[in-house]
PDB file of C-alpha atoms in Angstrom:
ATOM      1  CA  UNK J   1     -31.806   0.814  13.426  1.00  0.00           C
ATOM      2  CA  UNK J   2     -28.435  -0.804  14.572  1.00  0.00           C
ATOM      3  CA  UNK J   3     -27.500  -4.418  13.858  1.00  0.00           C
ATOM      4  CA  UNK J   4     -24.195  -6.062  14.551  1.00  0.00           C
ATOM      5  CA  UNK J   5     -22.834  -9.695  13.931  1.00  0.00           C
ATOM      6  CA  UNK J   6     -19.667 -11.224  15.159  1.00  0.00           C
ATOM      7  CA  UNK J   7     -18.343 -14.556  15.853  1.00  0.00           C
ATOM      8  CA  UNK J   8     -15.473 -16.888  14.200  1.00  0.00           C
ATOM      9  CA  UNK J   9     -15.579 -18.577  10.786  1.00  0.00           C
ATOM     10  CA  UNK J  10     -12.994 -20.887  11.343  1.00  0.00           C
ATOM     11  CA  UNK J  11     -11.324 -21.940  14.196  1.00  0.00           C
ATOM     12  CA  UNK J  12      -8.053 -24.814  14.299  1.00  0.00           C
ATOM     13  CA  UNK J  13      -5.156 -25.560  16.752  1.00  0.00           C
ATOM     14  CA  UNK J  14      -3.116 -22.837  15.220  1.00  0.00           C
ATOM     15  CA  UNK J  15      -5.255 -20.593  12.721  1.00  0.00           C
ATOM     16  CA  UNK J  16      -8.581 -18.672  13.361  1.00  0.00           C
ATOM     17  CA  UNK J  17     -10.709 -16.313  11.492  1.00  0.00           C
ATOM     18  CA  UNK J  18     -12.617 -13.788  13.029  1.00  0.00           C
ATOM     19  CA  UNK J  19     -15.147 -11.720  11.424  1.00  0.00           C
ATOM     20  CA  UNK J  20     -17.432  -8.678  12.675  1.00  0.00           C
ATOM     21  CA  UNK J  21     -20.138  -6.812  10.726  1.00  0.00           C
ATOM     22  CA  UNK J  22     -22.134  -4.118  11.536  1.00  0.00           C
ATOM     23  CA  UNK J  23     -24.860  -1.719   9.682  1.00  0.00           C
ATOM     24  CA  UNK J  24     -27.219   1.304  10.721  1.00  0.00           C
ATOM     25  CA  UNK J  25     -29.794   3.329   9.151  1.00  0.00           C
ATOM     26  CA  UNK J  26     -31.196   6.451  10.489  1.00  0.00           C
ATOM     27  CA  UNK J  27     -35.142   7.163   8.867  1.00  0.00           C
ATOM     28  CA  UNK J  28     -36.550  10.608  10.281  1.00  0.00           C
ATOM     29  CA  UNK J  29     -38.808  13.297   9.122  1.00  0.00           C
ATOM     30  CA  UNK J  30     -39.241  16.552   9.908  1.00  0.00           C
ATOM     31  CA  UNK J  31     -43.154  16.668  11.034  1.00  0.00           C
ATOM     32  CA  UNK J  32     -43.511  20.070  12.248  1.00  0.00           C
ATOM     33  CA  UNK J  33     -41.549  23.050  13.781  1.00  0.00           C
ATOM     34  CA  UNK J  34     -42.578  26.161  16.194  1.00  0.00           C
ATOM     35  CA  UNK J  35     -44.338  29.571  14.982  1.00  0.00           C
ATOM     36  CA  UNK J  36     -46.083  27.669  12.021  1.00  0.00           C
ATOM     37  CA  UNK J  37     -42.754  27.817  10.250  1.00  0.00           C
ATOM     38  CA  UNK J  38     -41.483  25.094   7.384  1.00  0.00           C
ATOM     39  CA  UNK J  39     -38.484  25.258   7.562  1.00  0.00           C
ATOM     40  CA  UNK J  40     -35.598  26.163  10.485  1.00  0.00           C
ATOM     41  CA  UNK J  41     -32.136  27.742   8.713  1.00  0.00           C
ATOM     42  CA  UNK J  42     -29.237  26.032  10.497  1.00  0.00           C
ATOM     43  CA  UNK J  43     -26.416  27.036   8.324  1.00  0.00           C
ATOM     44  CA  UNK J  44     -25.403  29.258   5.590  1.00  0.00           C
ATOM     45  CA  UNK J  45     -22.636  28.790   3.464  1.00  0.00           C
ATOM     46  CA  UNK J  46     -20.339  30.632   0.855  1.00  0.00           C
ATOM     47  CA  UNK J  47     -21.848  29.863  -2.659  1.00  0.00           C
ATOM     48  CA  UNK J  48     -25.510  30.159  -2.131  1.00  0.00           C
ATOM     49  CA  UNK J  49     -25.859  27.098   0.097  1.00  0.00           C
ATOM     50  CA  UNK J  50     -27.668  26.473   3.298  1.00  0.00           C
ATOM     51  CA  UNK J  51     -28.205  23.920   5.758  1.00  0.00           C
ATOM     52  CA  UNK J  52     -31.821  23.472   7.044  1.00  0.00           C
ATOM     53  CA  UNK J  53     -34.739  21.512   8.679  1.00  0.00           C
ATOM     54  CA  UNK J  54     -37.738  21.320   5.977  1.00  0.00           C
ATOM     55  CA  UNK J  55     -41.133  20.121   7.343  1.00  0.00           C
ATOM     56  CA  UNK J  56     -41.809  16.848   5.198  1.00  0.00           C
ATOM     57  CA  UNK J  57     -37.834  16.238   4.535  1.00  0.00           C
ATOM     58  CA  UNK J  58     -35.265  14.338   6.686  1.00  0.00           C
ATOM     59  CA  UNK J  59     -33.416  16.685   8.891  1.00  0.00           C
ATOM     60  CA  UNK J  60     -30.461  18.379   7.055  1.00  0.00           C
ATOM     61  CA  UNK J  61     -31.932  19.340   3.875  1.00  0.00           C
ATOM     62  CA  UNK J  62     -29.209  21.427   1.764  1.00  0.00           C
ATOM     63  CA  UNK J  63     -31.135  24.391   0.147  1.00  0.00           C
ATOM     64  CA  UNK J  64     -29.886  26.669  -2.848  1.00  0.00           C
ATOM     65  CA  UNK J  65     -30.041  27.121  -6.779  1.00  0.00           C
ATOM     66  CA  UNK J  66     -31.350  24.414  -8.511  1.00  0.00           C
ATOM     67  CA  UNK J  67     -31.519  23.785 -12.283  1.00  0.00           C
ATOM     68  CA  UNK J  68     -35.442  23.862 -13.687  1.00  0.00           C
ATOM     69  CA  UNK J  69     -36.940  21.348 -15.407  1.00  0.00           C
ATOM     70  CA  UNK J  70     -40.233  20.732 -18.206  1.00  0.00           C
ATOM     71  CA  UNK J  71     -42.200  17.540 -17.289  1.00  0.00           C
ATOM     72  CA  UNK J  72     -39.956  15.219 -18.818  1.00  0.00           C
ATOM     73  CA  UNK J  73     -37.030  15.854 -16.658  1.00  0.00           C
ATOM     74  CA  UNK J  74     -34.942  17.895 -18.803  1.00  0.00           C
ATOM     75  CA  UNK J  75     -33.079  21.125 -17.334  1.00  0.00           C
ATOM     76  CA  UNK J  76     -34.466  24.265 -19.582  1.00  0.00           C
ATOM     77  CA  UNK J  77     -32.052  26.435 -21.403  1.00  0.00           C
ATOM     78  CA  UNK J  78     -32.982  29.964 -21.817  1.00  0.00           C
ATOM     79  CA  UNK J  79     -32.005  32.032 -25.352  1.00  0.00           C
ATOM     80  CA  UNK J  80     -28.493  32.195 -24.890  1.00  0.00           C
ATOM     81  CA  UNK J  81     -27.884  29.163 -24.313  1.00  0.00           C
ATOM     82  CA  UNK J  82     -27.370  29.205 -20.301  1.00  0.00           C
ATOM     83  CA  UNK J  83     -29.634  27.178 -17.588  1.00  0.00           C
ATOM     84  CA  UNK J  84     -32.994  29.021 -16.498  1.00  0.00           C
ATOM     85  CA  UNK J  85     -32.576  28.939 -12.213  1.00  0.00           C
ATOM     86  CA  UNK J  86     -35.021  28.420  -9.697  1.00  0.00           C
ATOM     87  CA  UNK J  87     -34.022  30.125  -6.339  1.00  0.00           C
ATOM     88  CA  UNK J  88     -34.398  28.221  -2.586  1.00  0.00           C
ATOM     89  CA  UNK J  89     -35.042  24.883  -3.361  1.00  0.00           C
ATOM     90  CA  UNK J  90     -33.717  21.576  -1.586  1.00  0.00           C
ATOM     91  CA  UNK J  91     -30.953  20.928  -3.793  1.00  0.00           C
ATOM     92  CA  UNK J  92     -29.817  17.408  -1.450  1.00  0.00           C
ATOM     93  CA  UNK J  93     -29.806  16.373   2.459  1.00  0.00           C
ATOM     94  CA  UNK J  94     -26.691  15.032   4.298  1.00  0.00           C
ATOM     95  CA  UNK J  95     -28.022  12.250   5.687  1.00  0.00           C
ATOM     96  CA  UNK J  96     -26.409   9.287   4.946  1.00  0.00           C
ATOM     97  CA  UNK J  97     -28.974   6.211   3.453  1.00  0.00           C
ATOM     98  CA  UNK J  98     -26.864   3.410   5.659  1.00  0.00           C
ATOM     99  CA  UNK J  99     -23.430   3.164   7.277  1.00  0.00           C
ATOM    100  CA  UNK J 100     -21.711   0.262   7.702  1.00  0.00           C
ATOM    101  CA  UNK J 101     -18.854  -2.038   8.284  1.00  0.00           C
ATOM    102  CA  UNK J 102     -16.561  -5.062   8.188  1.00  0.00           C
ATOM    103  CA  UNK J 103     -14.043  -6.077  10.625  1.00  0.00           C
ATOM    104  CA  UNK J 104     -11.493  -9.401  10.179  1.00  0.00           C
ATOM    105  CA  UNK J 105      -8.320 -10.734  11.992  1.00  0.00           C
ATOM    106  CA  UNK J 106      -7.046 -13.668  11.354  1.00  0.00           C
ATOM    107  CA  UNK J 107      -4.145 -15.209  13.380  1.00  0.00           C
ATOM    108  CA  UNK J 108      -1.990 -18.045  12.731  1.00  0.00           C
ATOM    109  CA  UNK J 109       0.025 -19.518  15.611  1.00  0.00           C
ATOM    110  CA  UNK J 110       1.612 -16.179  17.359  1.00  0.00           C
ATOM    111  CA  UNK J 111       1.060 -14.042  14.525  1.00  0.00           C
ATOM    112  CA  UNK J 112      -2.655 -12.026  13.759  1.00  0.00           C
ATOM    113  CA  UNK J 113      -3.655  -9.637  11.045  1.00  0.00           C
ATOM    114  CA  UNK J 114      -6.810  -7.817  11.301  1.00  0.00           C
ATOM    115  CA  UNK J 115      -8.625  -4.876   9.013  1.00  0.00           C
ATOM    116  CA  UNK J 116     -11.147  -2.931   9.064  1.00  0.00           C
ATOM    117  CA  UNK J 117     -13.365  -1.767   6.046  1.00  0.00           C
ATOM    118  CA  UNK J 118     -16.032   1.235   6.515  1.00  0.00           C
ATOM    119  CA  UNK J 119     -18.727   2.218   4.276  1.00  0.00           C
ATOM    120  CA  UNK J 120     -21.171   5.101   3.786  1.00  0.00           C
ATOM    121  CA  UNK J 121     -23.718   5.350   1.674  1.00  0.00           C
ATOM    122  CA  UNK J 122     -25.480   8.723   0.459  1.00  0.00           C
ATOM    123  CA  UNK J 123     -25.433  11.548   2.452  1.00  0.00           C
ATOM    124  CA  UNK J 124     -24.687  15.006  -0.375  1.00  0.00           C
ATOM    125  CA  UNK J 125     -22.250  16.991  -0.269  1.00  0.00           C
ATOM    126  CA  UNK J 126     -22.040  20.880  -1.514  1.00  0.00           C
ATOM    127  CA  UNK J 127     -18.524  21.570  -2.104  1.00  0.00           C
ATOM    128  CA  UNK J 128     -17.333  25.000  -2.893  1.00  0.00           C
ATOM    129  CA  UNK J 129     -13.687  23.901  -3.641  1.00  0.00           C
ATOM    130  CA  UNK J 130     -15.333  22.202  -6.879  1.00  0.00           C
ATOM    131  CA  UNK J 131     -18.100  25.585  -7.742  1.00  0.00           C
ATOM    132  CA  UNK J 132     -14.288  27.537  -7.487  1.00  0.00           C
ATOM    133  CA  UNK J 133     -12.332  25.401  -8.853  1.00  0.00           C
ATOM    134  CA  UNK J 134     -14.058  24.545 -12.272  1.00  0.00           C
ATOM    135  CA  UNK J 135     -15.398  28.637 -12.764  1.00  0.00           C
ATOM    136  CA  UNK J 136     -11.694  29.307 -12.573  1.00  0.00           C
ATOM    137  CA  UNK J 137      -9.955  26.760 -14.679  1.00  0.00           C
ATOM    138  CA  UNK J 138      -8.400  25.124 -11.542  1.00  0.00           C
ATOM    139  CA  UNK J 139      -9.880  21.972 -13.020  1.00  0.00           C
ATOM    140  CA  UNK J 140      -9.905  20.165 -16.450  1.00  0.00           C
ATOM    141  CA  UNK J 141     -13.435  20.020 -17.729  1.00  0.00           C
ATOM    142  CA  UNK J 142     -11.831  17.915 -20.839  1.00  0.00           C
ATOM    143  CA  UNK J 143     -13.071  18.671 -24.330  1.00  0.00           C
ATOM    144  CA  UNK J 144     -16.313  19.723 -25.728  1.00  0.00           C
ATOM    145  CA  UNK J 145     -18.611  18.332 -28.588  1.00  0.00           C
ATOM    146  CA  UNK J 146     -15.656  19.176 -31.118  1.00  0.00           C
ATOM    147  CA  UNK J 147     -12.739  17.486 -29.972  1.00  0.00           C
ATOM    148  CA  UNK J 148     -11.666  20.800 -28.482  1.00  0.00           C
ATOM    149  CA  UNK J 149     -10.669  21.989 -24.480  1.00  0.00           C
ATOM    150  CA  UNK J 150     -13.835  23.187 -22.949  1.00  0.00           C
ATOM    151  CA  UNK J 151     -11.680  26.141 -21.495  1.00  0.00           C
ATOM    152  CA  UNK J 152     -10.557  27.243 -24.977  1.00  0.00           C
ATOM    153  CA  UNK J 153     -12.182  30.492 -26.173  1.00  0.00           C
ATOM    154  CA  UNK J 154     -15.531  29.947 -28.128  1.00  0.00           C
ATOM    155  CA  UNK J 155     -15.884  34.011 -29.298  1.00  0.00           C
ATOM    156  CA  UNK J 156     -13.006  36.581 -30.426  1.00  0.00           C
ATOM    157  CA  UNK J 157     -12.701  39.752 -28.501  1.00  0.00           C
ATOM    158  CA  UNK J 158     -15.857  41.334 -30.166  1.00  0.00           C
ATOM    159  CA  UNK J 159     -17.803  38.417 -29.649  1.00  0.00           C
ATOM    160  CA  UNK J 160     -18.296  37.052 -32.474  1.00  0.00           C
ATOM    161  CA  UNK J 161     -18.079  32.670 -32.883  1.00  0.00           C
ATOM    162  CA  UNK J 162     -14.564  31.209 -33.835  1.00  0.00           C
ATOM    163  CA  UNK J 163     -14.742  29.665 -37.187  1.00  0.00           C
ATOM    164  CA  UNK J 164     -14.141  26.171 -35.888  1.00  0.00           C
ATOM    165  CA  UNK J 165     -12.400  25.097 -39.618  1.00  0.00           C
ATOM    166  CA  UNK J 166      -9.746  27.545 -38.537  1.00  0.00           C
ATOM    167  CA  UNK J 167      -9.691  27.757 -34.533  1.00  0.00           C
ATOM    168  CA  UNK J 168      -9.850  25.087 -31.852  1.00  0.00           C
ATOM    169  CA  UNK J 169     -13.228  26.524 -30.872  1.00  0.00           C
ATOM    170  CA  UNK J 170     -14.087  26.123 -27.182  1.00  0.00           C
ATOM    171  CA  UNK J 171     -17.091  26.591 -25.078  1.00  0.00           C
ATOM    172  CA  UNK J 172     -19.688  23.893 -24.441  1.00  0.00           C
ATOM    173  CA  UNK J 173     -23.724  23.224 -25.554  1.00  0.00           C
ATOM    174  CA  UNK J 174     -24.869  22.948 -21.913  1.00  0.00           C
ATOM    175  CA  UNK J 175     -27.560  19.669 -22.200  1.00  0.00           C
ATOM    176  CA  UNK J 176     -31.063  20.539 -21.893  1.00  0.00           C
ATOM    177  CA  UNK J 177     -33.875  22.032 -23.970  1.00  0.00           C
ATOM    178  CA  UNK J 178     -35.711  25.214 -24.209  1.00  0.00           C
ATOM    179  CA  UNK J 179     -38.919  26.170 -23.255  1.00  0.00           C
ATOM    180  CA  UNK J 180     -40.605  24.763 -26.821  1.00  0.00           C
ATOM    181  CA  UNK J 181     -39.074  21.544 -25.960  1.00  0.00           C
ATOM    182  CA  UNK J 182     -36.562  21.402 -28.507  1.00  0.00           C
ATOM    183  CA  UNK J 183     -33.147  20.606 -28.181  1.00  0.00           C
ATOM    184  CA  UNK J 184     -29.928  23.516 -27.284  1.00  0.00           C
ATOM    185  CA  UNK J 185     -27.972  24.227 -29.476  1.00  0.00           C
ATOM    186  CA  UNK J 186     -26.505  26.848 -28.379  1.00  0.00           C
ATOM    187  CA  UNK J 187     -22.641  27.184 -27.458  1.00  0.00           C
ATOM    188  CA  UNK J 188     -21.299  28.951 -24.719  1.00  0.00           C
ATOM    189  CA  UNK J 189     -17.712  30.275 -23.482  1.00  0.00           C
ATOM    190  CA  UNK J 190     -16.453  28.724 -20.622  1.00  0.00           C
ATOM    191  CA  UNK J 191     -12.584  30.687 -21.184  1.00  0.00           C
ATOM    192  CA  UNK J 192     -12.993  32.904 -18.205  1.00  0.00           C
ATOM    193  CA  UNK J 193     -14.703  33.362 -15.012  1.00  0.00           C
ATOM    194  CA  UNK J 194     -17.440  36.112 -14.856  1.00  0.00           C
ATOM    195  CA  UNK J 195     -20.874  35.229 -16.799  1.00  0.00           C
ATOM    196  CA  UNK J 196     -20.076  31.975 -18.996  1.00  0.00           C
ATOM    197  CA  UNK J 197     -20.782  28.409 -18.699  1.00  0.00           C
ATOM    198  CA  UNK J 198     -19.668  27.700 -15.058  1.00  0.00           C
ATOM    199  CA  UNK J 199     -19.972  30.794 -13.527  1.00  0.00           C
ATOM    200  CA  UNK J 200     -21.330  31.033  -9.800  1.00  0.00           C
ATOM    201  CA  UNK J 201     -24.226  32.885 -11.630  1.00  0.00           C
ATOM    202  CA  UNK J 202     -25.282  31.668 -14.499  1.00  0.00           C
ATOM    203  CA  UNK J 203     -25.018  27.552 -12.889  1.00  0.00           C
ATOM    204  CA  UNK J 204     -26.818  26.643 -10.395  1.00  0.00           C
ATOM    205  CA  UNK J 205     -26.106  25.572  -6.577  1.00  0.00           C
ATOM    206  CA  UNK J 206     -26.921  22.277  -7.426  1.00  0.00           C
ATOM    207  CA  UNK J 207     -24.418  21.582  -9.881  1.00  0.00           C
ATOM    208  CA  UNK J 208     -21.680  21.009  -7.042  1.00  0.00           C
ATOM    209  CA  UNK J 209     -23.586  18.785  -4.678  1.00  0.00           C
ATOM    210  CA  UNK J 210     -22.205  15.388  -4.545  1.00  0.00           C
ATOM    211  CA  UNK J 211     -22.943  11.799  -3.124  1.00  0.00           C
ATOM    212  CA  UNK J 212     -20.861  11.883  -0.002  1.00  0.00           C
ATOM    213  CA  UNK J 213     -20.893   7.654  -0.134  1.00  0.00           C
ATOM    214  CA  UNK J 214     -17.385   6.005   0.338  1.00  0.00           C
ATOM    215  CA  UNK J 215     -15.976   2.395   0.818  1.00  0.00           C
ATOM    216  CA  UNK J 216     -12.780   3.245   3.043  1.00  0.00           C
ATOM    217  CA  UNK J 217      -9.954   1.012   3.965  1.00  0.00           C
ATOM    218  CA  UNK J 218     -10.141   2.367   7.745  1.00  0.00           C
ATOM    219  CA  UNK J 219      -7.083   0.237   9.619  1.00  0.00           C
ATOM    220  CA  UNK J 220      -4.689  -2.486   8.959  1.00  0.00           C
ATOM    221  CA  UNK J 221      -2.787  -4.111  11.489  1.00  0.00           C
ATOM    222  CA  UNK J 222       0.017  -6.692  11.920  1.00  0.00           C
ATOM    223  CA  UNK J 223       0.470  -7.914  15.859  1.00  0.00           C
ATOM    224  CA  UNK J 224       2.903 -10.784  16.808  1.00  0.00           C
ATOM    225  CA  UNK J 225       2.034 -12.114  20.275  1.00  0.00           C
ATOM    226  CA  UNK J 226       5.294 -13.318  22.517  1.00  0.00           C
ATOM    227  CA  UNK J 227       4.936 -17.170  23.100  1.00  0.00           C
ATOM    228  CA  UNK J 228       4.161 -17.830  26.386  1.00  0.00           C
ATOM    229  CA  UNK J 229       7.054 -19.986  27.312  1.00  0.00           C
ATOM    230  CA  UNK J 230       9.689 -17.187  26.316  1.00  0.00           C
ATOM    231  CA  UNK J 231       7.848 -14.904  28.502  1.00  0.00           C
ATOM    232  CA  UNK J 232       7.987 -17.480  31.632  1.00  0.00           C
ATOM    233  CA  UNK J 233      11.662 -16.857  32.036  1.00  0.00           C
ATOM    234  CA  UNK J 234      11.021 -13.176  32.202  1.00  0.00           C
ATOM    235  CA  UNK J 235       8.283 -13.260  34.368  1.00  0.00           C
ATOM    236  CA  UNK J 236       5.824 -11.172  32.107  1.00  0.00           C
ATOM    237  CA  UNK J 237       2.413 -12.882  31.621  1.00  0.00           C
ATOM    238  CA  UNK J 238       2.291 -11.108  28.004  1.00  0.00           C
ATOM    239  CA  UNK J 239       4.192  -9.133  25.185  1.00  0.00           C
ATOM    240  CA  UNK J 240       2.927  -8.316  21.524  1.00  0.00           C
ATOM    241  CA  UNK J 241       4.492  -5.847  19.092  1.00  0.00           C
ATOM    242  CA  UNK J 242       2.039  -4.549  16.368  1.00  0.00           C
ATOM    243  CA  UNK J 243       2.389  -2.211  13.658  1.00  0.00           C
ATOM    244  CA  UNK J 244      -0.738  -0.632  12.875  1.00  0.00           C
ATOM    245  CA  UNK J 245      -1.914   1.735   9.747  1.00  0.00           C
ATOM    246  CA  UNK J 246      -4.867   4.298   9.637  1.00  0.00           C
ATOM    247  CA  UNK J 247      -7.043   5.595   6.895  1.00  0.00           C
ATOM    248  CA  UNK J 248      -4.813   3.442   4.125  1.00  0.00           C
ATOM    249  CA  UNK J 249      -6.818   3.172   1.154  1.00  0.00           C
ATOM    250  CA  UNK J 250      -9.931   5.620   0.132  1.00  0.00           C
ATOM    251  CA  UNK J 251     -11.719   2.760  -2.483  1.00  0.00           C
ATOM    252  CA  UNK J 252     -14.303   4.198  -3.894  1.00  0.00           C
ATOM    253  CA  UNK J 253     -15.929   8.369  -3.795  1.00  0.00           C
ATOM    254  CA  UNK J 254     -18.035  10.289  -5.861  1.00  0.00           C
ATOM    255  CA  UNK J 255     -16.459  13.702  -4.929  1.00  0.00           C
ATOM    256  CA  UNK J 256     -13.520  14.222  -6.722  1.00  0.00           C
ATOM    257  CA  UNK J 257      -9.731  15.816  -5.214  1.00  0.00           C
ATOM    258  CA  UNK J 258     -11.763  15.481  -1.765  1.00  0.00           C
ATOM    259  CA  UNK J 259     -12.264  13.178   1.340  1.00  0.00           C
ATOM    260  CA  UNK J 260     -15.935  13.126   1.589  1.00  0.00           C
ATOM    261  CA  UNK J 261     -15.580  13.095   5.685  1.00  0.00           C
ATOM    262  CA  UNK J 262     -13.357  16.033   5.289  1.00  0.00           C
ATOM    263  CA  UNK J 263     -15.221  19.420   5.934  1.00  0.00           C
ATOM    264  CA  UNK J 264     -14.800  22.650   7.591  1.00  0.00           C
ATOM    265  CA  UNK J 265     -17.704  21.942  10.181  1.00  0.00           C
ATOM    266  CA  UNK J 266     -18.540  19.329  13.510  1.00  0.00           C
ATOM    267  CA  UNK J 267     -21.396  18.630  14.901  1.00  0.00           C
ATOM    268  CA  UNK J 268     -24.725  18.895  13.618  1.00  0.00           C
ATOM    269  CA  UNK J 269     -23.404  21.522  11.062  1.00  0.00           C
ATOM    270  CA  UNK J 270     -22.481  19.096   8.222  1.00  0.00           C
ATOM    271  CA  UNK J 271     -22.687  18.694   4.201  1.00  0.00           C
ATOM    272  CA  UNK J 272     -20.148  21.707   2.979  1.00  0.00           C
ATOM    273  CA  UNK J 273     -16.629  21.501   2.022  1.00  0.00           C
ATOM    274  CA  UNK J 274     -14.175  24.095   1.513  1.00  0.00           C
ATOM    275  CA  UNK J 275     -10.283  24.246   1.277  1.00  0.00           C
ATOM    276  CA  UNK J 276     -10.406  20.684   1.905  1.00  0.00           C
ATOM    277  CA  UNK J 277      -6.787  19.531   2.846  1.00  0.00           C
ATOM    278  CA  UNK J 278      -5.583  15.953   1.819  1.00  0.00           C
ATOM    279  CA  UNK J 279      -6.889  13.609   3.595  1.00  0.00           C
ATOM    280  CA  UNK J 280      -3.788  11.653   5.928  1.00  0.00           C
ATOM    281  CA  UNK J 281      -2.389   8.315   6.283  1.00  0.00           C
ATOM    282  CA  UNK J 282      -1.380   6.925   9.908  1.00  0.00           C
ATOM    283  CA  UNK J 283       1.333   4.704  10.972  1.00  0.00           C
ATOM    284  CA  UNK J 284       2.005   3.699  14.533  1.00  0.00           C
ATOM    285  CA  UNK J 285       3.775   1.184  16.204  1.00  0.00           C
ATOM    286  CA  UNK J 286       2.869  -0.926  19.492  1.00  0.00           C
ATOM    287  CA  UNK J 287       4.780  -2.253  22.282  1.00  0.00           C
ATOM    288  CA  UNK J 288       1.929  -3.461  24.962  1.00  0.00           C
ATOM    289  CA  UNK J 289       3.284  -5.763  27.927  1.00  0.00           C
ATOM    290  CA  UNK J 290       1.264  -7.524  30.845  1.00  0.00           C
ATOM    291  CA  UNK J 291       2.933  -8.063  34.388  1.00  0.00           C
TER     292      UNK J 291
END
């Protein structure tokens, strides 16, 4: 579904306001694929994601480790204190729910300003730069229940907990509840890399999928239109010189350090990031004449 509305809010002898909107929504469902199958693997990518069609899910299903949870909604926590994992499950889709837009120029005598605003809204994200960035202290993960870094080491060399009266004890109490249904308690180190809090395998898949929605300040231009009666004596029906700007202002993500349209993939391979670059601002300028 595709609608689109246009036309000019106000209109005088020297200003005018013109204003363009435009919104689409894509709804689709897998209903069945060949050999009896229920799902088609598109993709696979680094960090235990995958890109898929599921029968009874909109096409681009992202697929991987997801947290598991008692009837109430809460993740589970096994004995030591780290998530309990269920394997192959859809973990998000990259779909977006709606895109959309807003257009506006406004000129005043021989002078016009126009910009253009997009929006997107849903459509996950798995983004490996964030699973490898906060296993290996890359990124602050701010302090714990104490006051205390997260990254700061919870357990001395043999393994036994910090006294926290005399150490800035680290770690974190992941949020969730154990099988019996009562609450953890349990700290964890999250100091190093290999098996603690935000390790690749002890967290799941789903912990670094992330609503891909944006509100984008796309273009901004500034165009100043020769008047016609300079242009007479130089027998050129029409001159303008605009200055125009691209992909200003990035108002408001969910993924963080990123561009959510940034990605290593085209096409219909979408939904993973992964040494994302920063994202690039555009300036040009215009000379366009009419003979």
């Amino acid at each position: 579904i595709e609608l689109a509305l246009s036309g000019k809010v106000i209109k005088t002898e020297n200003f005018s306001w013109d204003l363009g909107v435009n919104w689409s929504t894509n709804k689709n469902t897998v209903i069945s694929l060949n050999q009896g199958r229920d799902n088609l693997l598109l993709a696979t990518f680094q960090g235990g994601a995958s890109l898929n069609a599921t029968v009874g899910e909109s096409y681009g299903t992202l697929r991987g480790k997801d947290y598991t949870y008692d009837a109430n909604g809460n993740r589970i926590i096994d004995e030591d204190g780290f998530y309990v994992l269920a394997s192959n499950k859809v973990i998000g889709n990259t779909q977006a729910k709606w895109i959309g837009g807003v257009s506006n120029r406004v000129t005043y005598k021989n002078v016009s300003l126009n910009f253009l605003i997009d929006v997107k809204k849903g459509g996950d994200i798995f983004s490996l730069d964030q699973a490898y960035g906060r296993e290996t202290a890359i990124y602050d993960l701010g302090v714990n229940d104490l006051g205390n870094s997260v990254r700061n080491p919870a357990f001395d060399a043999d393994g036994n907990p910090l006294d926290p009266t005399q150490f800035k004890v680290g770690g974190v109490i992941l949020p969730g509840v154990h099988e019996d249904g009562t609450p953890n308690t349990t700290r964890i180190d999250a100091s190093t890399s290999g098996g603690t809090a935000f390790s690749s395998d002890t967290n799941p898949t789903k912990a670094y999928v992330y609503d891909g929605s944006f509100v984008k300040l796309r273009e901004v231009g500034l165009t100043y239109n020769v008047p016609s009666k300079i242009l007479d004596k130089m027998k050129i029906k029409g001159m303008s010189f605009s200055v125009i700007g691209n992909n200003l202002w990035i108002i408001h993500k969910n993924l963080p350090y990123a561009d959510p349209e940034a990605g290593s993939s085209a096409g219909n391979i979408q939904g993973f990031q992964s040494g994302v670059m920063p994202a690039t601002k555009v300036y040009s300028f215009n000379v366009k004449l009419n003979f």
